[in-house]
Amino acid sequence: AIIGKSGAGLARLREDHGVKVEMLKQEQAPHWSEDRVVILQGPPANRQSALSDILKAAFASDEMSAGLKLLVSSSEAGAIIGKSGAGLARLREDHGVKVEMLKQEQAPHWSEDRVVILQGPPANRQSALSDILKAAFASDEMSAGLKLLVSSSEAGAIIGKSG
């Protein structure tokens, strides 16, 4: 469970990984009726290790087919896409994942962010995500927040009772 009983999962993530963790309530992101937004802030290596634990908890039941959704700043999207889509192609080839970056009009409720969807085996998604984070946050690695979208049903597993 990510959040855990009475928020114990979130507290454990904070303590074990030295990150700030915030899970937005459903009403804070009503345009994603099936997802909850998880925001991780802290040093890149700490965010990465916390993310690994979140992915294990969120996708424990269906690791192989689950899609990882994250939000990246519209201003950083170009660094991920690359010239003529070369960055996305490199992610597909290097990591064996399906990667899709939604156009702004496909997710207009995130006016300052673009949605990136990764699909493939967990280890492949994790390594692709590492490269995405390096590209997206190259200019401001320390203060950048990582925003994930997790399904509301998995958020419950993360939050737990009384969360």
Short mmCIF file of C-alpha atoms in Angstrom, two decimals:
data_model
loop_
_atom_site.label_atom_id
_atom_site.label_comp_id
_atom_site.label_asym_id
_atom_site.label_seq_id
_atom_site.Cartn_x
_atom_site.Cartn_y
_atom_site.Cartn_z
CA ALA A 1 0.00 0.00 0.00
CA ILE A 2 1.39 3.40 -0.97
CA ILE A 3 -0.38 5.51 1.62
CA GLY A 4 -1.08 2.71 4.07
CA LYS A 5 -3.21 2.61 7.19
CA SER A 6 -3.74 6.15 8.49
CA GLY A 7 -1.17 7.43 6.00
CA ALA A 8 1.59 5.15 7.26
CA GLY A 9 2.65 4.31 3.70
CA LEU A 10 3.22 7.96 2.83
CA ALA A 11 5.08 8.53 6.09
CA ARG A 12 7.28 5.50 5.33
CA LEU A 13 8.05 6.88 1.84
CA ARG A 14 9.02 10.23 3.37
CA GLU A 15 11.25 8.64 6.00
CA ASP A 16 12.80 5.86 3.91
CA HIS A 17 13.54 7.96 0.85
CA GLY A 18 13.85 11.54 2.12
CA VAL A 19 11.20 12.93 -0.21
CA LYS A 20 8.15 15.10 0.17
CA VAL A 21 5.09 13.09 -0.90
CA GLU A 22 1.70 14.55 -1.67
CA MET A 23 -1.34 12.71 -3.00
CA LEU A 24 -4.00 15.07 -4.29
CA LYS A 25 -7.58 14.38 -3.31
CA GLN A 26 -9.96 13.43 -6.11
CA GLU A 27 -11.64 16.85 -5.98
CA GLN A 28 -8.26 18.55 -6.52
CA ALA A 29 -7.99 16.91 -9.94
CA PRO A 30 -11.61 16.18 -10.94
CA HIS A 31 -10.74 16.00 -14.64
CA TRP A 32 -8.98 12.68 -14.00
CA SER A 33 -11.95 10.80 -12.57
CA GLU A 34 -10.11 7.48 -12.55
CA ASP A 35 -6.72 8.74 -11.36
CA ARG A 36 -5.11 10.42 -8.37
CA VAL A 37 -2.05 12.66 -8.67
CA VAL A 38 1.01 11.75 -6.58
CA ILE A 39 3.72 14.42 -6.33
CA LEU A 40 7.26 13.55 -5.22
CA GLN A 41 9.80 16.24 -4.42
CA GLY A 42 13.41 15.83 -3.39
CA PRO A 43 16.79 14.88 -4.83
CA PRO A 44 16.58 12.87 -8.06
CA ALA A 45 17.95 9.62 -6.62
CA ASN A 46 15.54 9.83 -3.68
CA ARG A 47 12.56 10.46 -5.98
CA GLN A 48 13.60 7.49 -8.11
CA SER A 49 13.81 5.10 -5.15
CA ALA A 50 10.47 6.33 -3.74
CA LEU A 51 8.95 5.92 -7.18
CA SER A 52 10.12 2.32 -7.30
CA ASP A 53 8.24 1.57 -4.07
CA ILE A 54 5.13 3.37 -5.34
CA LEU A 55 5.17 1.39 -8.58
CA LYS A 56 5.48 -1.88 -6.69
CA ALA A 57 2.49 -0.98 -4.52
CA ALA A 58 0.34 0.54 -7.26
CA PHE A 59 0.90 -2.13 -9.88
CA ALA A 60 1.32 -5.22 -7.71
CA SER A 61 -1.75 -6.89 -9.17
CA ASP A 62 -1.00 -6.30 -12.86
CA GLU A 63 2.62 -5.28 -13.27
CA MET A 64 3.06 -6.26 -16.91
CA SER A 65 0.18 -4.47 -18.59
CA ALA A 66 -0.11 -1.48 -16.30
CA GLY A 67 0.62 1.88 -17.85
CA LEU A 68 2.64 4.41 -15.91
CA LYS A 69 1.32 7.94 -16.38
CA LEU A 70 3.31 10.97 -15.40
CA LEU A 71 3.07 14.69 -15.92
CA VAL A 72 5.96 16.72 -17.27
CA SER A 73 6.12 20.44 -17.75
CA SER A 74 5.08 21.56 -21.23
CA SER A 75 8.32 23.52 -21.37
CA GLU A 76 10.34 20.31 -20.81
CA ALA A 77 8.30 18.13 -23.18
CA GLY A 78 10.51 19.01 -26.13
CA ALA A 79 13.58 17.66 -24.34
CA ILE A 80 11.81 14.31 -24.00
CA ILE A 81 10.31 14.22 -27.50
CA GLY A 82 13.55 15.23 -29.18
CA LYS A 83 14.05 16.50 -32.69
CA SER A 84 11.44 14.92 -34.99
CA GLY A 85 10.49 12.49 -32.20
CA ALA A 86 13.99 11.04 -31.87
CA GLY A 87 13.86 11.14 -28.06
CA LEU A 88 10.66 9.11 -27.92
CA ALA A 89 12.04 6.64 -30.49
CA ARG A 90 15.22 6.26 -28.42
CA LEU A 91 13.13 5.49 -25.30
CA ARG A 92 11.21 2.82 -27.21
CA GLU A 93 14.37 1.23 -28.62
CA ASP A 94 16.65 1.51 -25.58
CA HIS A 95 14.11 0.36 -23.00
CA GLY A 96 11.61 -1.79 -24.89
CA VAL A 97 8.60 0.23 -23.80
CA LYS A 98 5.64 1.75 -25.51
CA VAL A 99 5.79 5.48 -24.85
CA GLU A 100 3.17 8.05 -25.70
CA MET A 101 3.09 11.77 -24.99
CA LEU A 102 -0.41 13.16 -25.18
CA LYS A 103 -0.92 16.35 -27.13
CA GLN A 104 -2.01 19.36 -25.10
CA GLU A 105 -5.55 19.16 -26.48
CA GLN A 106 -5.81 15.53 -25.31
CA ALA A 107 -5.37 16.65 -21.69
CA PRO A 108 -6.47 20.32 -21.66
CA HIS A 109 -7.07 20.28 -17.90
CA TRP A 110 -3.30 20.13 -17.35
CA SER A 111 -2.59 23.48 -18.95
CA GLU A 112 1.07 23.57 -17.92
CA ASP A 113 1.85 19.85 -18.20
CA ARG A 114 1.93 17.08 -20.76
CA VAL A 115 0.91 13.50 -19.97
CA VAL A 116 3.47 10.79 -20.70
CA ILE A 117 2.31 7.16 -20.72
CA LEU A 118 4.80 4.29 -20.44
CA GLN A 119 3.81 0.65 -20.96
CA GLY A 120 5.94 -2.44 -20.71
CA PRO A 121 7.62 -4.65 -18.12
CA PRO A 122 8.22 -2.92 -14.75
CA ALA A 123 12.03 -2.83 -15.02
CA ASN A 124 11.81 -1.39 -18.54
CA ARG A 125 9.34 1.30 -17.46
CA GLN A 126 11.61 2.18 -14.54
CA SER A 127 14.71 2.57 -16.71
CA ALA A 128 12.79 4.59 -19.32
CA LEU A 129 11.41 6.78 -16.56
CA SER A 130 14.94 7.44 -15.33
CA ASP A 131 15.91 8.75 -18.77
CA ILE A 132 12.72 10.85 -18.95
CA LEU A 133 13.49 12.42 -15.59
CA LYS A 134 17.06 13.20 -16.64
CA ALA A 135 15.81 14.91 -19.82
CA ALA A 136 12.87 16.72 -18.22
CA PHE A 137 14.65 17.95 -15.12
CA ALA A 138 18.16 18.46 -16.44
CA SER A 139 18.06 22.18 -15.70
CA ASP A 140 16.55 21.95 -12.21
CA GLU A 141 16.96 18.43 -10.86
CA MET A 142 16.83 19.27 -7.17
CA SER A 143 13.64 21.27 -6.89
CA ALA A 144 11.58 19.66 -9.63
CA GLY A 145 8.55 17.69 -8.52
CA LEU A 146 7.67 14.38 -10.13
CA LYS A 147 3.92 14.05 -10.75
CA LEU A 148 2.44 10.59 -11.27
CA LEU A 149 -1.10 9.57 -12.05
CA VAL A 150 -2.20 6.41 -10.25
CA SER A 151 -5.62 4.83 -10.57
CA SER A 152 -8.07 5.70 -7.83
CA SER A 153 -8.43 2.01 -6.99
CA GLU A 154 -4.66 1.66 -6.54
CA ALA A 155 -4.54 4.92 -4.57
CA GLY A 156 -6.71 3.21 -2.00
CA ALA A 157 -4.10 0.48 -1.69
CA ILE A 158 -1.53 3.21 -1.30
CA ILE A 159 -3.56 5.26 1.18
CA GLY A 160 -5.16 2.45 3.15
CA LYS A 161 -7.71 2.80 5.94
CA SER A 162 -8.24 6.25 7.44
CA GLY A 163 -5.90 7.77 4.81
#
